[in-house]
């Protein structure tokens, strides 16, 4: 029997792809980090979620599970830079910035291109400098990435940047600075969201008549590799032939017996950051923005997500639901004071509390594990632990299950691949 732990995107992907009898266990709610919640009837996600993918198989699975076709739209994302708002991405749309800033960005880019040696950058700070030059880094890339990651950029290995940071070529950056063409050639320029409900509706729809009989709500508490048995908090014990786990890898290793000393010692090297999410409902504000990115370190949030613009079903007249994302870690703790008050006052600072507007609902919650951070030690720990688990018929998958910076589509795809791998 195949046993799957976790009914987030990875576990549900595995459930749909397997061809053998299986059971899937979830400790809390279907959807995991991709689930949604309500604040006084308005829907939010745990940080801004929108769907795009290069995995056609995942798209087909999700689309076929929805009662109505998902809502697809162009991504209206912007950057706030010292009072000026320009289209996302910063590096592709410099045109609206003050002339001195554009000069800094273009001269820095030219210097970076001229000094390229072909030596591969070893960390994110170097990668940003080599790719964009001093001006773009100083005015946006460095402070923005320091805010999102809450880790020193020279400790982060840029293994994921190819998929995540838009890299216009030299000509496109120059064109974006001096012509009136908006740069839109990036993979998530078109995004999808469920027609009804929050982002979580994409994944709750995967609990269909084929999955439901195999799904149990119970928490795995111990895994005995020699006997191939898992204990659950209800007291039940379940035997398996192969185990797919999307439980956070650090926590999972803590449940496993026996674990060799050198594997156990890798646990503290697994690095992550955390997120505070402030969700606000503002009456008297109407905007068609979906995202606003803010690099300025004196503004508390790095990103605003206008979730009421994610799909028509979420819109209400003369009202906007907006969520502020605030990253933190041991390297960059949350600021002292009331986060809700600070988020509201910084929303005002970026011009989103016009006269006559009012905050009519507010909510603060935390995501303890938000982004796995790819330091060299963290990558080595992830590889060491995952490679060992596979030799014991355990297949770690997903964002924190395999400690990889994947979105929900990547997690779902990894679950599908593991389900096929597990029965070979
Ligand atoms: C700020 C932010 C923005 C994001 N934006 C996007 C986006 O725009 N688009 C996108 O596609 N993705 C986005 N993501 C990523 C997405 O949320 C995750 O990649 C995805 O949910 C990971 O799926 P998973 O199945 O690997 O893990 P999870 O979603 O974490 O699911 C794991 C499941 O395992 C369960 N579990 C844990 N321990 C146990 C146990 N002991 N026993 C039983 N069950 C257990 C959990 O309760 C959970 O349901 C974003 C994430 C963040 C933090």
GROMACS .gro file of C-alpha atoms and ligand atoms in nm:
model
  477
    1UNK     CA    1   0.000   0.000   0.000
    2UNK     CA    2   0.114   0.354  -0.081
    3UNK     CA    3   0.082   0.594   0.213
    4UNK     CA    4   0.072   0.969   0.146
    5UNK     CA    5   0.123   1.223   0.424
    6UNK     CA    6  -0.032   1.566   0.370
    7UNK     CA    7  -0.324   1.673   0.147
    8UNK     CA    8  -0.164   1.989   0.010
    9UNK     CA    9  -0.082   2.023  -0.362
   10UNK     CA   10   0.201   1.764  -0.343
   11UNK     CA   11   0.001   1.495  -0.159
   12UNK     CA   12  -0.306   1.547  -0.380
   13UNK     CA   13  -0.091   1.535  -0.695
   14UNK     CA   14   0.046   1.200  -0.574
   15UNK     CA   15  -0.305   1.070  -0.498
   16UNK     CA   16  -0.423   1.153  -0.850
   17UNK     CA   17  -0.119   1.006  -1.026
   18UNK     CA   18  -0.083   0.675  -0.846
   19UNK     CA   19  -0.210   0.354  -1.001
   20UNK     CA   20  -0.185   0.147  -0.682
   21UNK     CA   21  -0.409   0.136  -0.372
   22UNK     CA   22  -0.325   0.424  -0.138
   23UNK     CA   23  -0.431   0.615   0.171
   24UNK     CA   24  -0.374   0.985   0.229
   25UNK     CA   25  -0.361   1.149   0.574
   26UNK     CA   26  -0.398   1.518   0.650
   27UNK     CA   27  -0.344   1.673   0.994
   28UNK     CA   28  -0.544   1.994   0.942
   29UNK     CA   29  -0.705   2.121   0.621
   30UNK     CA   30  -0.691   2.024   0.254
   31UNK     CA   31  -0.472   2.259   0.047
   32UNK     CA   32  -0.192   2.318   0.299
   33UNK     CA   33  -0.012   2.645   0.233
   34UNK     CA   34  -0.235   2.692  -0.073
   35UNK     CA   35  -0.559   2.701   0.128
   36UNK     CA   36  -0.763   3.019   0.181
   37UNK     CA   37  -0.936   3.189   0.474
   38UNK     CA   38  -1.205   3.449   0.529
   39UNK     CA   39  -1.200   3.780   0.713
   40UNK     CA   40  -1.558   3.897   0.768
   41UNK     CA   41  -1.670   3.723   0.451
   42UNK     CA   42  -1.380   3.838   0.231
   43UNK     CA   43  -1.147   3.574   0.096
   44UNK     CA   44  -0.768   3.582   0.136
   45UNK     CA   45  -0.483   3.336   0.082
   46UNK     CA   46  -0.174   3.281   0.295
   47UNK     CA   47   0.028   3.535   0.095
   48UNK     CA   48  -0.061   3.631  -0.260
   49UNK     CA   49  -0.141   3.324  -0.471
   50UNK     CA   50  -0.208   3.306  -0.843
   51UNK     CA   51  -0.167   3.009  -1.075
   52UNK     CA   52   0.072   2.973  -1.366
   53UNK     CA   53   0.269   2.668  -1.469
   54UNK     CA   54   0.499   2.505  -1.718
   55UNK     CA   55   0.360   2.163  -1.611
   56UNK     CA   56   0.076   2.105  -1.856
   57UNK     CA   57  -0.023   1.787  -1.669
   58UNK     CA   58  -0.092   1.986  -1.351
   59UNK     CA   59  -0.295   2.244  -1.539
   60UNK     CA   60  -0.505   1.971  -1.700
   61UNK     CA   61  -0.566   1.803  -1.364
   62UNK     CA   62  -0.671   2.127  -1.192
   63UNK     CA   63  -0.884   2.254  -1.478
   64UNK     CA   64  -1.068   1.923  -1.514
   65UNK     CA   65  -1.149   1.923  -1.140
   66UNK     CA   66  -1.311   2.270  -1.132
   67UNK     CA   67  -1.687   2.309  -1.172
   68UNK     CA   68  -1.632   2.631  -1.368
   69UNK     CA   69  -1.329   2.721  -1.581
   70UNK     CA   70  -1.076   2.922  -1.377
   71UNK     CA   71  -1.061   3.297  -1.430
   72UNK     CA   72  -0.758   3.390  -1.639
   73UNK     CA   73  -0.626   3.744  -1.666
   74UNK     CA   74  -0.316   3.950  -1.736
   75UNK     CA   75  -0.120   4.025  -1.424
   76UNK     CA   76  -0.153   4.392  -1.334
   77UNK     CA   77   0.155   4.426  -1.113
   78UNK     CA   78   0.342   4.744  -1.025
   79UNK     CA   79   0.642   4.877  -0.835
   80UNK     CA   80   0.626   5.165  -0.588
   81UNK     CA   81   0.952   5.358  -0.592
   82UNK     CA   82   0.975   5.667  -0.374
   83UNK     CA   83   0.628   5.790  -0.466
   84UNK     CA   84   0.642   5.683  -0.831
   85UNK     CA   85   0.449   5.380  -0.956
   86UNK     CA   86   0.583   5.190  -1.260
   87UNK     CA   87   0.478   4.858  -1.416
   88UNK     CA   88   0.641   4.534  -1.296
   89UNK     CA   89   0.915   4.426  -1.349
   90UNK     CA   90   1.130   4.720  -1.236
   91UNK     CA   91   1.422   4.625  -1.461
   92UNK     CA   92   1.202   4.608  -1.773
   93UNK     CA   93   1.004   4.930  -1.724
   94UNK     CA   94   1.243   5.199  -1.599
   95UNK     CA   95   1.076   5.466  -1.813
   96UNK     CA   96   0.852   5.625  -1.547
   97UNK     CA   97   1.131   5.676  -1.292
   98UNK     CA   98   1.309   6.008  -1.231
   99UNK     CA   99   1.579   6.073  -1.499
  100UNK     CA  100   1.868   6.046  -1.249
  101UNK     CA  101   1.749   5.701  -1.142
  102UNK     CA  102   1.723   5.588  -1.505
  103UNK     CA  103   2.078   5.713  -1.568
  104UNK     CA  104   2.204   5.521  -1.262
  105UNK     CA  105   2.027   5.206  -1.383
  106UNK     CA  106   2.146   5.219  -1.744
  107UNK     CA  107   2.506   5.318  -1.671
  108UNK     CA  108   2.524   5.045  -1.405
  109UNK     CA  109   2.387   4.792  -1.653
  110UNK     CA  110   2.641   4.891  -1.920
  111UNK     CA  111   2.926   4.863  -1.667
  112UNK     CA  112   2.800   4.521  -1.556
  113UNK     CA  113   2.778   4.394  -1.915
  114UNK     CA  114   3.128   4.529  -1.995
  115UNK     CA  115   3.283   4.366  -1.689
  116UNK     CA  116   3.126   4.021  -1.736
  117UNK     CA  117   3.399   3.758  -1.724
  118UNK     CA  118   3.194   3.442  -1.766
  119UNK     CA  119   3.260   3.347  -1.402
  120UNK     CA  120   2.940   3.202  -1.254
  121UNK     CA  121   2.808   3.405  -0.959
  122UNK     CA  122   2.825   3.213  -0.631
  123UNK     CA  123   2.551   3.396  -0.444
  124UNK     CA  124   2.238   3.602  -0.502
  125UNK     CA  125   2.411   3.937  -0.438
  126UNK     CA  126   2.669   3.859  -0.708
  127UNK     CA  127   2.406   3.724  -0.946
  128UNK     CA  128   2.198   4.041  -0.916
  129UNK     CA  129   2.502   4.266  -0.970
  130UNK     CA  130   2.621   4.065  -1.272
  131UNK     CA  131   2.274   4.050  -1.425
  132UNK     CA  132   2.153   4.406  -1.370
  133UNK     CA  133   2.441   4.627  -1.251
  134UNK     CA  134   2.484   4.865  -0.961
  135UNK     CA  135   2.198   5.110  -1.032
  136UNK     CA  136   1.913   4.859  -1.070
  137UNK     CA  137   2.047   4.673  -0.767
  138UNK     CA  138   2.074   4.985  -0.548
  139UNK     CA  139   1.736   5.128  -0.648
  140UNK     CA  140   1.537   4.802  -0.635
  141UNK     CA  141   1.685   4.454  -0.658
  142UNK     CA  142   1.903   4.454  -0.347
  143UNK     CA  143   1.664   4.616  -0.098
  144UNK     CA  144   1.367   4.422  -0.242
  145UNK     CA  145   1.538   4.083  -0.215
  146UNK     CA  146   1.670   4.168   0.132
  147UNK     CA  147   1.311   4.238   0.237
  148UNK     CA  148   1.159   3.922   0.084
  149UNK     CA  149   1.426   3.678   0.193
  150UNK     CA  150   1.514   3.833   0.530
  151UNK     CA  151   1.854   3.668   0.483
  152UNK     CA  152   2.190   3.821   0.379
  153UNK     CA  153   2.190   3.796  -0.002
  154UNK     CA  154   2.552   3.678  -0.008
  155UNK     CA  155   2.445   3.360   0.177
  156UNK     CA  156   2.178   3.261  -0.079
  157UNK     CA  157   2.272   3.027  -0.367
  158UNK     CA  158   2.096   3.150  -0.683
  159UNK     CA  159   1.978   2.801  -0.789
  160UNK     CA  160   1.617   2.916  -0.843
  161UNK     CA  161   1.661   3.258  -1.007
  162UNK     CA  162   1.610   3.141  -1.365
  163UNK     CA  163   1.242   3.074  -1.298
  164UNK     CA  164   1.181   3.351  -1.048
  165UNK     CA  165   1.355   3.675  -1.142
  166UNK     CA  166   1.260   3.823  -1.477
  167UNK     CA  167   1.573   3.869  -1.690
  168UNK     CA  168   1.507   4.098  -1.986
  169UNK     CA  169   1.802   4.113  -2.225
  170UNK     CA  170   2.012   4.429  -2.255
  171UNK     CA  171   1.811   4.566  -2.546
  172UNK     CA  172   1.478   4.515  -2.367
  173UNK     CA  173   1.601   4.695  -2.053
  174UNK     CA  174   1.717   4.991  -2.262
  175UNK     CA  175   1.392   4.988  -2.461
  176UNK     CA  176   1.194   4.979  -2.136
  177UNK     CA  177   1.381   5.289  -2.020
  178UNK     CA  178   1.342   5.507  -2.328
  179UNK     CA  179   1.040   5.390  -2.529
  180UNK     CA  180   0.676   5.377  -2.427
  181UNK     CA  181   0.651   4.999  -2.473
  182UNK     CA  182   0.566   4.813  -2.151
  183UNK     CA  183   0.779   4.501  -2.098
  184UNK     CA  184   0.546   4.203  -2.048
  185UNK     CA  185   0.750   3.903  -2.166
  186UNK     CA  186   0.768   3.700  -1.848
  187UNK     CA  187   0.622   3.358  -1.761
  188UNK     CA  188   0.358   3.471  -1.511
  189UNK     CA  189   0.226   3.762  -1.715
  190UNK     CA  190  -0.097   3.562  -1.742
  191UNK     CA  191  -0.237   3.412  -1.423
  192UNK     CA  192  -0.537   3.204  -1.321
  193UNK     CA  193  -0.752   3.192  -1.009
  194UNK     CA  194  -1.059   2.979  -0.926
  195UNK     CA  195  -1.383   3.125  -1.061
  196UNK     CA  196  -1.540   3.081  -0.715
  197UNK     CA  197  -1.370   3.090  -0.374
  198UNK     CA  198  -1.005   3.148  -0.291
  199UNK     CA  199  -0.689   2.993  -0.435
  200UNK     CA  200  -0.754   2.692  -0.210
  201UNK     CA  201  -1.053   2.601  -0.428
  202UNK     CA  202  -0.807   2.483  -0.694
  203UNK     CA  203  -0.683   2.210  -0.461
  204UNK     CA  204  -0.996   2.132  -0.256
  205UNK     CA  205  -1.156   2.039  -0.590
  206UNK     CA  206  -0.898   1.759  -0.617
  207UNK     CA  207  -1.073   1.581  -0.328
  208UNK     CA  208  -1.318   1.416  -0.567
  209UNK     CA  209  -1.500   1.085  -0.549
  210UNK     CA  210  -1.177   0.899  -0.626
  211UNK     CA  211  -0.975   1.063  -0.346
  212UNK     CA  212  -1.235   1.116  -0.074
  213UNK     CA  213  -1.268   0.750   0.037
  214UNK     CA  214  -0.889   0.733   0.078
  215UNK     CA  215  -0.854   1.058   0.278
  216UNK     CA  216  -0.840   1.060   0.659
  217UNK     CA  217  -0.787   1.359   0.887
  218UNK     CA  218  -0.521   1.250   1.134
  219UNK     CA  219  -0.170   1.361   1.223
  220UNK     CA  220   0.135   1.141   1.164
  221UNK     CA  221   0.344   1.139   1.481
  222UNK     CA  222   0.606   0.865   1.434
  223UNK     CA  223   0.754   0.671   1.142
  224UNK     CA  224   0.927   0.335   1.196
  225UNK     CA  225   1.138   0.270   0.889
  226UNK     CA  226   1.238  -0.089   0.975
  227UNK     CA  227   0.880  -0.203   1.030
  228UNK     CA  228   0.734   0.035   0.765
  229UNK     CA  229   0.466   0.162   1.000
  230UNK     CA  230   0.338   0.511   1.080
  231UNK     CA  231   0.174   0.611   1.409
  232UNK     CA  232  -0.099   0.875   1.413
  233UNK     CA  233  -0.222   1.106   1.689
  234UNK     CA  234  -0.555   0.917   1.707
  235UNK     CA  235  -0.361   0.605   1.808
  236UNK     CA  236  -0.401   0.428   1.474
  237UNK     CA  237  -0.104   0.257   1.312
  238UNK     CA  238  -0.079   0.226   0.934
  239UNK     CA  239   0.160  -0.005   0.747
  240UNK     CA  240   0.300   0.091   0.408
  241UNK     CA  241   0.514  -0.041   0.125
  242UNK     CA  242   0.614   0.303  -0.002
  243UNK     CA  243   0.567   0.635   0.176
  244UNK     CA  244   0.528   0.978   0.011
  245UNK     CA  245   0.564   1.265   0.257
  246UNK     CA  246   0.494   1.636   0.218
  247UNK     CA  247   0.540   1.692   0.594
  248UNK     CA  248   0.804   1.959   0.656
  249UNK     CA  249   1.135   1.772   0.622
  250UNK     CA  250   1.279   1.895   0.951
  251UNK     CA  251   0.969   1.786   1.143
  252UNK     CA  252   0.954   1.459   0.948
  253UNK     CA  253   1.310   1.358   1.039
  254UNK     CA  254   1.218   1.431   1.399
  255UNK     CA  255   0.943   1.164   1.374
  256UNK     CA  256   1.158   0.896   1.209
  257UNK     CA  257   1.323   0.598   1.379
  258UNK     CA  258   1.600   0.498   1.327
  259UNK     CA  259   1.791   0.797   1.188
  260UNK     CA  260   2.171   0.778   1.153
  261UNK     CA  261   2.352   1.051   1.350
  262UNK     CA  262   2.498   1.225   1.040
  263UNK     CA  263   2.147   1.260   0.888
  264UNK     CA  264   1.996   1.392   1.210
  265UNK     CA  265   2.278   1.646   1.238
  266UNK     CA  266   2.176   1.801   0.905
  267UNK     CA  267   1.838   1.920   1.041
  268UNK     CA  268   1.954   2.257   1.182
  269UNK     CA  269   2.102   2.345   0.842
  270UNK     CA  270   1.758   2.351   0.677
  271UNK     CA  271   1.688   2.724   0.647
  272UNK     CA  272   1.361   2.907   0.596
  273UNK     CA  273   1.203   3.245   0.648
  274UNK     CA  274   0.861   3.333   0.791
  275UNK     CA  275   0.585   3.569   0.692
  276UNK     CA  276   0.341   3.796   0.871
  277UNK     CA  277   0.030   3.854   0.662
  278UNK     CA  278  -0.187   4.154   0.738
  279UNK     CA  279  -0.521   4.130   0.556
  280UNK     CA  280  -0.728   4.447   0.531
  281UNK     CA  281  -1.066   4.534   0.384
  282UNK     CA  282  -1.074   4.897   0.278
  283UNK     CA  283  -1.393   5.076   0.189
  284UNK     CA  284  -1.370   5.371  -0.046
  285UNK     CA  285  -1.067   5.233  -0.232
  286UNK     CA  286  -1.103   5.108  -0.588
  287UNK     CA  287  -0.802   4.994  -0.788
  288UNK     CA  288  -0.743   4.740  -1.063
  289UNK     CA  289  -0.393   4.652  -0.937
  290UNK     CA  290  -0.321   4.291  -0.842
  291UNK     CA  291   0.024   4.334  -0.690
  292UNK     CA  292   0.239   4.626  -0.571
  293UNK     CA  293   0.605   4.563  -0.483
  294UNK     CA  294   0.789   4.798  -0.248
  295UNK     CA  295   1.167   4.777  -0.199
  296UNK     CA  296   1.197   5.079   0.034
  297UNK     CA  297   1.317   4.938   0.367
  298UNK     CA  298   1.126   5.203   0.565
  299UNK     CA  299   0.794   5.061   0.436
  300UNK     CA  300   0.707   4.752   0.638
  301UNK     CA  301   0.573   4.530   0.358
  302UNK     CA  302   0.756   4.413   0.046
  303UNK     CA  303   0.440   4.319  -0.140
  304UNK     CA  304   0.073   4.417  -0.146
  305UNK     CA  305  -0.175   4.167  -0.286
  306UNK     CA  306  -0.513   4.302  -0.395
  307UNK     CA  307  -0.701   3.978  -0.359
  308UNK     CA  308  -1.039   4.123  -0.448
  309UNK     CA  309  -0.894   4.163  -0.800
  310UNK     CA  310  -0.793   3.796  -0.829
  311UNK     CA  311  -1.132   3.700  -0.977
  312UNK     CA  312  -1.464   3.877  -1.045
  313UNK     CA  313  -1.638   3.665  -0.777
  314UNK     CA  314  -1.423   3.836  -0.508
  315UNK     CA  315  -1.495   4.196  -0.609
  316UNK     CA  316  -1.729   4.422  -0.413
  317UNK     CA  317  -1.829   4.773  -0.517
  318UNK     CA  318  -1.624   5.055  -0.362
  319UNK     CA  319  -1.412   4.820  -0.158
  320UNK     CA  320  -1.073   4.650  -0.190
  321UNK     CA  321  -0.929   4.352  -0.003
  322UNK     CA  322  -0.556   4.395   0.029
  323UNK     CA  323  -0.295   4.182   0.200
  324UNK     CA  324   0.046   4.305   0.317
  325UNK     CA  325   0.331   4.050   0.315
  326UNK     CA  326   0.607   4.105   0.571
  327UNK     CA  327   0.899   3.857   0.580
  328UNK     CA  328   1.106   3.791   0.888
  329UNK     CA  329   1.376   3.558   1.019
  330UNK     CA  330   1.643   3.541   1.289
  331UNK     CA  331   1.852   3.766   1.060
  332UNK     CA  332   1.574   4.022   1.025
  333UNK     CA  333   1.320   4.007   1.309
  334UNK     CA  334   0.981   4.175   1.286
  335UNK     CA  335   0.986   4.539   1.395
  336UNK     CA  336   0.859   4.616   1.745
  337UNK     CA  337   0.511   4.766   1.780
  338UNK     CA  338   0.168   4.697   1.640
  339UNK     CA  339   0.203   4.538   1.294
  340UNK     CA  340  -0.158   4.612   1.199
  341UNK     CA  341  -0.120   4.982   1.277
  342UNK     CA  342   0.213   4.996   1.097
  343UNK     CA  343   0.074   4.821   0.787
  344UNK     CA  344  -0.219   5.064   0.771
  345UNK     CA  345   0.003   5.368   0.810
  346UNK     CA  346   0.244   5.242   0.539
  347UNK     CA  347  -0.052   5.173   0.311
  348UNK     CA  348  -0.135   5.540   0.352
  349UNK     CA  349   0.227   5.627   0.275
  350UNK     CA  350   0.215   5.446  -0.060
  351UNK     CA  351  -0.105   5.635  -0.146
  352UNK     CA  352  -0.361   5.360  -0.096
  353UNK     CA  353  -0.576   5.520   0.173
  354UNK     CA  354  -0.738   5.806  -0.018
  355UNK     CA  355  -0.953   6.064   0.160
  356UNK     CA  356  -1.284   5.906   0.256
  357UNK     CA  357  -1.147   5.550   0.269
  358UNK     CA  358  -1.166   5.340   0.582
  359UNK     CA  359  -1.029   5.009   0.711
  360UNK     CA  360  -1.344   4.807   0.782
  361UNK     CA  361  -1.186   4.470   0.868
  362UNK     CA  362  -0.834   4.364   0.965
  363UNK     CA  363  -0.658   4.037   1.038
  364UNK     CA  364  -0.302   3.940   1.127
  365UNK     CA  365  -0.165   3.589   1.097
  366UNK     CA  366   0.174   3.424   1.059
  367UNK     CA  367   0.319   3.163   0.824
  368UNK     CA  368   0.602   3.004   1.021
  369UNK     CA  369   0.759   2.837   0.717
  370UNK     CA  370   0.703   3.059   0.413
  371UNK     CA  371   1.006   3.025   0.181
  372UNK     CA  372   1.281   2.760   0.201
  373UNK     CA  373   1.605   2.960   0.181
  374UNK     CA  374   1.872   2.810  -0.045
  375UNK     CA  375   2.191   2.864   0.153
  376UNK     CA  376   2.472   2.624   0.061
  377UNK     CA  377   2.430   2.440   0.393
  378UNK     CA  378   2.054   2.417   0.346
  379UNK     CA  379   2.088   2.269  -0.004
  380UNK     CA  380   2.344   2.015   0.123
  381UNK     CA  381   2.117   1.921   0.414
  382UNK     CA  382   1.811   1.881   0.190
  383UNK     CA  383   2.003   1.665  -0.058
  384UNK     CA  384   2.162   1.452   0.214
  385UNK     CA  385   1.835   1.386   0.395
  386UNK     CA  386   1.622   1.330   0.083
  387UNK     CA  387   1.874   1.097  -0.084
  388UNK     CA  388   1.890   0.887   0.232
  389UNK     CA  389   1.511   0.873   0.275
  390UNK     CA  390   1.463   0.745  -0.080
  391UNK     CA  391   1.689   0.448   0.001
  392UNK     CA  392   1.441   0.368   0.282
  393UNK     CA  393   1.133   0.375   0.052
  394UNK     CA  394   1.034   0.723   0.167
  395UNK     CA  395   0.979   0.990  -0.101
  396UNK     CA  396   0.990   1.350   0.023
  397UNK     CA  397   0.799   1.595  -0.199
  398UNK     CA  398   0.682   1.955  -0.207
  399UNK     CA  399   0.782   2.298  -0.081
  400UNK     CA  400   0.891   2.202   0.270
  401UNK     CA  401   0.854   1.824   0.231
  402UNK     CA  402   1.157   1.832  -0.001
  403UNK     CA  403   1.265   2.184   0.108
  404UNK     CA  404   1.257   2.329  -0.244
  405UNK     CA  405   1.142   2.669  -0.361
  406UNK     CA  406   0.846   2.546  -0.566
  407UNK     CA  407   0.501   2.694  -0.617
  408UNK     CA  408   0.187   2.488  -0.579
  409UNK     CA  409   0.211   2.362  -0.938
  410UNK     CA  410   0.570   2.245  -0.882
  411UNK     CA  411   0.467   2.075  -0.556
  412UNK     CA  412   0.173   1.902  -0.728
  413UNK     CA  413   0.397   1.790  -1.015
  414UNK     CA  414   0.659   1.656  -0.771
  415UNK     CA  415   0.382   1.456  -0.600
  416UNK     CA  416   0.277   1.308  -0.935
  417UNK     CA  417   0.635   1.213  -1.023
  418UNK     CA  418   0.696   1.057  -0.679
  419UNK     CA  419   0.379   0.847  -0.710
  420UNK     CA  420   0.510   0.702  -1.039
  421UNK     CA  421   0.863   0.658  -0.904
  422UNK     CA  422   0.737   0.483  -0.591
  423UNK     CA  423   0.580   0.191  -0.781
  424UNK     CA  424   0.873   0.119  -1.016
  425LIG     C1  425   0.380   3.402   0.038
  425LIG     C2  426   0.358   3.285  -0.052
  425LIG     C3  427   0.311   3.308  -0.180
  425LIG     C4  428   0.290   3.200  -0.266
  425LIG     N1  429   0.240   3.225  -0.391
  425LIG     C5  430   0.211   3.124  -0.473
  425LIG     C6  431   0.151   3.148  -0.601
  425LIG     O1  432   0.128   3.262  -0.639
  425LIG     N2  433   0.121   3.041  -0.678
  425LIG     C7  434   0.143   2.914  -0.638
  425LIG     O2  435   0.111   2.821  -0.713
  425LIG     N3  436   0.203   2.886  -0.519
  425LIG     C8  437   0.237   2.988  -0.435
  425LIG     N4  438   0.295   2.964  -0.312
  425LIG     C9  439   0.343   2.828  -0.281
  425LIG    C10  440   0.238   2.730  -0.235
  425LIG     O3  441   0.165   2.783  -0.128
  425LIG    C11  442   0.311   2.602  -0.192
  425LIG     O4  443   0.414   2.575  -0.285
  425LIG    C12  444   0.227   2.477  -0.190
  425LIG     O5  445   0.113   2.488  -0.108
  425LIG    C13  446   0.315   2.363  -0.137
  425LIG     O6  447   0.243   2.242  -0.140
  425LIG     P1  448   0.292   2.116  -0.054
  425LIG     O7  449   0.191   2.013  -0.075
  425LIG     O8  450   0.433   2.091  -0.086
  425LIG     O9  451   0.293   2.167   0.096
  425LIG     P2  452   0.178   2.224   0.187
  425LIG    O10  453   0.089   2.311   0.109
  425LIG    O11  454   0.247   2.284   0.304
  425LIG    O12  455   0.096   2.096   0.231
  425LIG    C14  456   0.149   2.003   0.325
  425LIG    C15  457   0.032   1.940   0.399
  425LIG    O13  458   0.082   1.843   0.489
  425LIG    C16  459   0.007   1.850   0.608
  425LIG     N5  460   0.086   1.790   0.718
  425LIG    C17  461   0.196   1.843   0.776
  425LIG     N6  462   0.240   1.764   0.876
  425LIG    C18  463   0.156   1.658   0.880
  425LIG    C19  464   0.150   1.542   0.961
  425LIG     N7  465   0.239   1.520   1.059
  425LIG     N8  466   0.051   1.452   0.938
  425LIG    C20  467  -0.041   1.474   0.839
  425LIG     N9  468  -0.039   1.582   0.760
  425LIG    C21  469   0.058   1.673   0.779
  425LIG    C22  470  -0.017   1.997   0.627
  425LIG    O14  471  -0.124   2.023   0.715
  425LIG    C23  472  -0.045   2.041   0.484
  425LIG    O15  473  -0.182   2.037   0.453
  425LIG    C24  474   0.318   3.067  -0.224
  425LIG    C25  475   0.363   3.046  -0.093
  425LIG    C26  476   0.384   3.152  -0.009
  425LIG    C27  477   0.433   3.128   0.131
   0.00000   0.00000   0.00000
